[in-house]
mmCIF file of C-alpha atoms in Angstrom:
data_model
loop_
_atom_site.group_PDB
_atom_site.id
_atom_site.type_symbol
_atom_site.label_atom_id
_atom_site.label_comp_id
_atom_site.label_asym_id
_atom_site.label_seq_id
_atom_site.Cartn_x
_atom_site.Cartn_y
_atom_site.Cartn_z
ATOM 1 C CA MET A 29 -127.208 8.000 -103.783
ATOM 2 C CA ASP A 30 -129.185 6.655 -100.777
ATOM 3 C CA PHE A 31 -128.415 9.609 -98.521
ATOM 4 C CA LEU A 32 -131.906 9.578 -97.012
ATOM 5 C CA ASN A 33 -131.691 5.969 -95.925
ATOM 6 C CA ASN A 34 -128.228 6.513 -94.509
ATOM 7 C CA ASN A 35 -129.325 9.464 -92.384
ATOM 8 C CA ARG A 36 -132.475 8.002 -90.849
ATOM 9 C CA SER A 37 -132.780 7.661 -87.096
ATOM 10 C CA ALA A 38 -135.216 5.820 -84.861
ATOM 11 C CA GLN A 39 -137.059 8.993 -83.858
ATOM 12 C CA TYR A 40 -139.338 9.337 -86.870
ATOM 13 C CA GLY A 41 -143.078 9.459 -86.428
ATOM 14 C CA PRO A 42 -146.091 9.930 -88.756
ATOM 15 C CA MET A 43 -145.937 11.522 -92.205
ATOM 16 C CA ALA A 44 -144.057 14.804 -92.259
ATOM 17 C CA GLN A 45 -146.568 17.345 -93.527
ATOM 18 C CA GLY A 46 -145.197 19.818 -96.031
ATOM 19 C CA PHE A 47 -141.846 18.083 -96.479
ATOM 20 C CA MET A 48 -141.883 17.986 -100.295
ATOM 21 C CA ALA A 49 -143.209 21.556 -100.457
ATOM 22 C CA ARG A 50 -140.243 22.664 -98.349
ATOM 23 C CA VAL A 51 -137.860 20.714 -100.590
ATOM 24 C CA TYR A 52 -139.171 22.300 -103.804
ATOM 25 C CA SER A 53 -139.264 25.771 -102.235
ATOM 26 C CA TRP A 54 -135.582 25.613 -101.327
ATOM 27 C CA MET A 55 -134.681 24.092 -104.699
ATOM 28 C CA CYS A 56 -136.500 26.835 -106.647
ATOM 29 C CA GLY A 57 -135.025 29.525 -104.425
ATOM 30 C CA GLY A 58 -131.528 28.170 -105.015
ATOM 31 C CA LEU A 59 -132.057 28.028 -108.781
ATOM 32 C CA PHE A 60 -133.382 31.590 -108.841
ATOM 33 C CA PHE A 61 -130.400 32.854 -106.837
ATOM 34 C CA THR A 62 -127.978 30.993 -109.120
ATOM 35 C CA GLY A 63 -129.579 32.470 -112.230
ATOM 36 C CA ALA A 64 -129.636 35.974 -110.761
ATOM 37 C CA MET A 65 -125.957 35.827 -109.777
ATOM 38 C CA ALA A 66 -124.955 34.442 -113.181
ATOM 39 C CA TYR A 67 -126.798 37.270 -114.927
ATOM 40 C CA MET A 68 -125.425 39.988 -112.628
ATOM 41 C CA VAL A 69 -121.836 38.881 -113.288
ATOM 42 C CA SER A 70 -122.400 38.313 -117.014
ATOM 43 C CA PRO A 71 -120.375 40.306 -119.585
ATOM 44 C CA GLU A 72 -123.499 42.213 -120.685
ATOM 45 C CA VAL A 73 -124.251 43.509 -117.174
ATOM 46 C CA ASN A 74 -120.821 43.815 -115.527
ATOM 47 C CA PRO A 75 -118.083 43.395 -118.154
ATOM 48 C CA LYS A 76 -115.267 44.602 -115.862
ATOM 49 C CA ILE A 77 -116.163 42.198 -113.065
ATOM 50 C CA PHE A 78 -116.607 39.422 -115.605
ATOM 51 C CA MET A 79 -113.166 39.945 -117.154
ATOM 52 C CA ALA A 80 -111.537 40.122 -113.726
ATOM 53 C CA LEU A 81 -113.265 36.877 -112.836
ATOM 54 C CA ILE A 82 -112.255 35.089 -116.042
ATOM 55 C CA ASN A 83 -108.622 36.136 -115.628
ATOM 56 C CA GLY A 84 -108.321 34.831 -112.095
ATOM 57 C CA PRO A 85 -110.553 33.421 -109.409
ATOM 58 C CA ILE A 86 -113.121 31.537 -111.483
ATOM 59 C CA TRP A 87 -111.099 28.318 -111.308
ATOM 60 C CA VAL A 88 -110.661 28.782 -107.585
ATOM 61 C CA LEU A 89 -114.460 28.830 -107.365
ATOM 62 C CA MET A 90 -114.573 25.314 -108.782
ATOM 63 C CA PHE A 91 -112.583 23.980 -105.840
ATOM 64 C CA VAL A 92 -114.586 26.081 -103.367
ATOM 65 C CA LEU A 93 -117.816 24.642 -104.761
ATOM 66 C CA LEU A 94 -116.417 21.127 -104.556
ATOM 67 C CA GLY A 95 -115.352 21.764 -100.964
ATOM 68 C CA ILE A 96 -118.811 23.029 -99.979
ATOM 69 C CA HIS A 97 -120.431 20.045 -101.675
ATOM 70 C CA VAL A 98 -118.215 17.527 -99.874
ATOM 71 C CA TYR A 99 -118.536 19.255 -96.498
ATOM 72 C CA PHE A 100 -122.317 19.645 -96.813
ATOM 73 C CA SER A 101 -122.707 15.918 -97.498
ATOM 74 C CA ALA A 102 -120.142 14.678 -94.974
ATOM 75 C CA ALA A 103 -120.949 16.941 -92.007
ATOM 76 C CA PHE A 104 -124.686 17.243 -92.601
ATOM 77 C CA LYS A 105 -125.776 15.255 -89.542
ATOM 78 C CA SER A 106 -123.699 17.292 -87.100
ATOM 79 C CA MET A 107 -124.154 20.799 -88.513
ATOM 80 C CA SER A 108 -126.888 23.181 -87.364
ATOM 81 C CA TYR A 109 -129.832 24.160 -89.546
ATOM 82 C CA SER A 110 -128.523 27.728 -89.877
ATOM 83 C CA THR A 111 -125.152 26.397 -91.065
ATOM 84 C CA ALA A 112 -126.887 24.169 -93.626
ATOM 85 C CA VAL A 113 -128.906 27.143 -94.889
ATOM 86 C CA GLY A 114 -125.767 29.270 -95.146
ATOM 87 C CA LEU A 115 -123.901 26.590 -97.097
ATOM 88 C CA PHE A 116 -126.808 26.043 -99.485
ATOM 89 C CA VAL A 117 -127.207 29.757 -100.175
ATOM 90 C CA ALA A 118 -123.438 30.208 -100.555
ATOM 91 C CA TYR A 119 -123.250 27.297 -102.985
ATOM 92 C CA ALA A 120 -126.161 28.609 -105.076
ATOM 93 C CA GLY A 121 -124.630 32.093 -105.276
ATOM 94 C CA LEU A 122 -121.079 30.965 -106.023
ATOM 95 C CA ASN A 123 -122.350 28.466 -108.581
ATOM 96 C CA GLY A 124 -124.108 31.323 -110.349
ATOM 97 C CA ILE A 125 -120.836 33.221 -110.547
ATOM 98 C CA PHE A 126 -119.064 30.093 -111.792
ATOM 99 C CA LEU A 127 -121.689 29.611 -114.516
ATOM 100 C CA SER A 128 -121.649 33.252 -115.642
ATOM 101 C CA PRO A 129 -119.316 32.512 -118.619
ATOM 102 C CA LEU A 130 -122.290 30.757 -120.232
ATOM 103 C CA PHE A 131 -123.615 34.235 -121.043
ATOM 104 C CA ALA A 132 -120.428 34.911 -123.011
ATOM 105 C CA ILE A 133 -120.702 31.653 -124.974
ATOM 106 C CA TYR A 134 -124.433 31.227 -125.646
ATOM 107 C CA THR A 135 -127.186 33.646 -126.610
ATOM 108 C CA GLN A 136 -129.556 34.659 -123.822
ATOM 109 C CA SER A 137 -132.560 33.276 -125.688
ATOM 110 C CA SER A 138 -130.750 29.958 -126.066
ATOM 111 C CA LEU A 139 -130.031 29.825 -122.346
ATOM 112 C CA VAL A 140 -133.657 30.593 -121.518
ATOM 113 C CA TYR A 141 -135.302 28.030 -123.793
ATOM 114 C CA THR A 142 -132.743 25.342 -122.941
ATOM 115 C CA PHE A 143 -133.387 25.841 -119.236
ATOM 116 C CA ALA A 144 -137.137 25.783 -119.908
ATOM 117 C CA ILE A 145 -136.773 22.425 -121.654
ATOM 118 C CA ALA A 146 -134.547 21.119 -118.852
ATOM 119 C CA ALA A 147 -137.110 22.255 -116.275
ATOM 120 C CA GLY A 148 -139.896 20.598 -118.259
ATOM 121 C CA MET A 149 -138.000 17.295 -118.404
ATOM 122 C CA PHE A 150 -137.183 17.562 -114.725
ATOM 123 C CA GLY A 151 -140.814 18.325 -113.881
ATOM 124 C CA PHE A 152 -142.137 15.397 -115.910
ATOM 125 C CA MET A 153 -139.764 12.933 -114.259
ATOM 126 C CA ALA A 154 -140.429 14.428 -110.828
ATOM 127 C CA VAL A 155 -144.157 13.800 -111.299
ATOM 128 C CA TYR A 156 -143.389 10.286 -112.508
ATOM 129 C CA GLY A 157 -141.271 9.648 -109.435
ATOM 130 C CA MET A 158 -144.135 10.828 -107.227
ATOM 131 C CA VAL A 159 -146.966 8.829 -108.828
ATOM 132 C CA THR A 160 -145.365 5.629 -110.107
ATOM 133 C CA ARG A 161 -145.941 2.433 -108.158
ATOM 134 C CA GLN A 162 -142.832 0.876 -109.637
ATOM 135 C CA ASP A 163 -139.936 0.579 -107.212
ATOM 136 C CA LEU A 164 -137.063 2.630 -108.658
ATOM 137 C CA SER A 165 -134.569 1.780 -105.918
ATOM 138 C CA GLY A 166 -132.867 -0.685 -108.249
ATOM 139 C CA LEU A 167 -131.781 2.247 -110.415
ATOM 140 C CA GLY A 168 -129.532 3.571 -107.668
ATOM 141 C CA ASN A 169 -126.422 1.517 -108.408
ATOM 142 C CA ILE A 170 -126.921 1.766 -112.179
ATOM 143 C CA LEU A 171 -127.170 5.555 -112.053
ATOM 144 C CA PHE A 172 -124.164 5.774 -109.740
ATOM 145 C CA MET A 173 -122.093 3.819 -112.251
ATOM 146 C CA GLY A 174 -123.445 6.088 -114.984
ATOM 147 C CA LEU A 175 -122.250 9.156 -113.070
ATOM 148 C CA ILE A 176 -118.791 7.627 -112.635
ATOM 149 C CA GLY A 177 -118.732 6.848 -116.358
ATOM 150 C CA LEU A 178 -119.636 10.444 -117.207
ATOM 151 C CA ILE A 179 -116.807 11.773 -115.047
ATOM 152 C CA ILE A 180 -114.305 9.441 -116.726
ATOM 153 C CA CYS A 181 -115.561 10.255 -120.239
ATOM 154 C CA ASN A 182 -115.414 13.996 -119.628
ATOM 155 C CA PHE A 183 -111.844 13.633 -118.327
ATOM 156 C CA VAL A 184 -110.825 11.591 -121.382
ATOM 157 C CA ASN A 185 -112.394 14.126 -123.743
ATOM 158 C CA ILE A 186 -110.197 16.874 -122.274
ATOM 159 C CA PHE A 187 -107.327 15.195 -124.141
ATOM 160 C CA VAL A 188 -109.253 13.719 -127.081
ATOM 161 C CA GLN A 189 -111.167 16.921 -127.901
ATOM 162 C CA SER A 190 -113.695 15.055 -130.036
ATOM 163 C CA ALA A 191 -116.890 16.911 -130.948
ATOM 164 C CA SER A 192 -118.799 13.688 -131.645
ATOM 165 C CA PHE A 193 -117.600 12.141 -128.377
ATOM 166 C CA ASP A 194 -118.675 15.286 -126.527
ATOM 167 C CA LEU A 195 -122.109 15.070 -128.136
ATOM 168 C CA GLY A 196 -122.424 11.456 -127.031
ATOM 169 C CA ILE A 197 -121.457 12.395 -123.477
ATOM 170 C CA ALA A 198 -124.107 15.108 -123.502
ATOM 171 C CA PHE A 199 -126.852 12.684 -124.586
ATOM 172 C CA VAL A 200 -125.840 10.131 -121.949
ATOM 173 C CA GLY A 201 -125.644 12.872 -119.329
ATOM 174 C CA VAL A 202 -129.178 14.026 -120.076
ATOM 175 C CA ALA A 203 -130.445 10.440 -119.822
ATOM 176 C CA VAL A 204 -128.634 9.725 -116.555
ATOM 177 C CA PHE A 205 -129.707 12.902 -114.763
ATOM 178 C CA THR A 206 -133.269 12.701 -116.079
ATOM 179 C CA LEU A 207 -133.639 9.177 -114.678
ATOM 180 C CA LEU A 208 -131.916 10.328 -111.508
ATOM 181 C CA THR A 209 -134.696 12.888 -111.039
ATOM 182 C CA ALA A 210 -137.384 10.195 -110.804
ATOM 183 C CA TYR A 211 -135.207 8.095 -108.504
ATOM 184 C CA GLN A 212 -134.453 10.969 -106.138
ATOM 185 C CA VAL A 213 -138.057 12.164 -105.989
ATOM 186 C CA GLN A 214 -139.309 8.676 -105.163
ATOM 187 C CA GLN A 215 -136.693 8.418 -102.406
ATOM 188 C CA LEU A 216 -137.833 11.785 -101.032
ATOM 189 C CA LYS A 217 -141.478 10.722 -101.278
ATOM 190 C CA MET A 218 -140.708 7.616 -99.238
ATOM 191 C CA PHE A 219 -138.836 9.707 -96.707
ATOM 192 C CA SER A 220 -141.708 12.200 -96.438
ATOM 193 C CA ARG A 221 -143.793 9.483 -94.785
ATOM 194 C CA PHE A 222 -141.690 9.977 -91.703
ATOM 195 C CA ALA A 223 -141.287 12.950 -89.408
ATOM 196 C CA VAL A 224 -138.045 13.827 -87.678
ATOM 197 C CA GLY A 225 -137.824 14.615 -84.000
ATOM 198 C CA SER A 226 -137.508 18.391 -84.319
ATOM 199 C CA GLU A 227 -138.225 21.282 -86.667
ATOM 200 C CA GLU A 228 -134.476 21.758 -87.153
ATOM 201 C CA GLU A 229 -134.059 18.149 -88.308
ATOM 202 C CA PHE A 230 -137.066 18.556 -90.591
ATOM 203 C CA GLY A 231 -135.526 21.667 -92.154
ATOM 204 C CA LYS A 232 -132.112 20.066 -92.561
ATOM 205 C CA PHE A 233 -133.455 17.047 -94.413
ATOM 206 C CA ALA A 234 -135.579 19.290 -96.636
ATOM 207 C CA LEU A 235 -132.429 21.271 -97.470
ATOM 208 C CA LEU A 236 -130.519 18.101 -98.270
ATOM 209 C CA GLY A 237 -133.276 16.975 -100.618
ATOM 210 C CA ALA A 238 -133.406 20.419 -102.238
ATOM 211 C CA PHE A 239 -129.631 20.440 -102.725
ATOM 212 C CA SER A 240 -129.770 17.040 -104.415
ATOM 213 C CA LEU A 241 -132.576 18.027 -106.815
ATOM 214 C CA TYR A 242 -130.969 21.427 -107.468
ATOM 215 C CA LEU A 243 -127.768 19.735 -108.662
ATOM 216 C CA THR A 244 -129.710 17.287 -110.815
ATOM 217 C CA LEU A 245 -131.628 20.009 -112.668
ATOM 218 C CA ILE A 246 -128.465 22.077 -113.161
ATOM 219 C CA ASN A 247 -126.767 19.049 -114.714
ATOM 220 C CA ILE A 248 -129.696 18.333 -117.040
ATOM 221 C CA PHE A 249 -129.514 21.952 -118.196
ATOM 222 C CA LEU A 250 -125.734 21.914 -118.741
ATOM 223 C CA HIS A 251 -125.809 18.660 -120.712
ATOM 224 C CA LEU A 252 -128.729 19.839 -122.857
ATOM 225 C CA LEU A 253 -126.865 23.059 -123.549
ATOM 226 C CA ARG A 254 -123.979 21.146 -125.081
ATOM 227 C CA PHE A 255 -126.085 20.107 -128.085
ATOM 228 C CA MET A 256 -129.016 22.531 -127.986
ATOM 229 C CA GLY A 257 -127.322 25.792 -127.059
ATOM 230 C CA GLU A 258 -126.928 28.441 -129.764
ATOM 231 C CA LYS A 259 -123.462 29.921 -129.536
ATOM 232 C CA LYS A 260 -122.806 33.615 -130.106
ATOM 233 C CA ARG A 261 -121.180 34.650 -133.338
ATOM 234 C CA ASN A 262 -117.818 36.341 -132.972
#
C-alpha cells in the first residue's frame, strides 16, 4: 500500500513539476488501450479469435497478468524506464484481452454507462484525495485488510455460489476501491512534492503511480458491473 514511501531515496529535491499530470496521462492511456483490446477481441468484432481464446489461453493470461504485476512491483527499483513502460503497456493490452468476455456477458451500453459511473466515482474521490487536509494515511492498513477480505470472500463464493453473497462482495468491493482511490491520490500528491534525481526515475515513479490508479479504477468498474451490469438475453 505504501509503495511510494518504501521506494524513496535521499536524492529528492523540490516539487516535481508535472508529476501528477504524467501519472494521469499514463493511467488514461492504459485504460484506453485496455478498452480497445477488449473491444477488438470481443465476439461482435472477432468471433473466431474470441472463441479460440475462450477455449484455451484465456486462463493462461490470468497467470501471465499476475506474473507481470508481481514482477513490476518487486523489480521496479532495478528495472529501466523502457522496461517499466513495456511491462505497463503489455499488462494493459493483455488485461484487455482477458476482459473481452465481458462483451459476451453484458450489453455494450451497460458496459459503457457502468464504466462512466466508475470513472465518475473515481474522479470524485481523486479530487477529494487531492484537496482534503485530512490525513488519510491511517486508511492504509484498514484498506489492506479489506482487500484481503475481498480475496477470501471471492474464493469462498466459488464454492458457495450465493447470489446474495456475491452482491454483498460487490458492494464492499466498490467501497474499498473507492476509498483506496482517495488514499492513493493523497499519497501521490505527497510524493509529488519531491523530485527524483533523474528523468528516468521521475518517469518510473509516474508509471508506478499510474499502474496503481489504473488497477483501482478497473476494480471499481468490475465490482459495479456485478450489480449494475445488464446481461445479454440468450
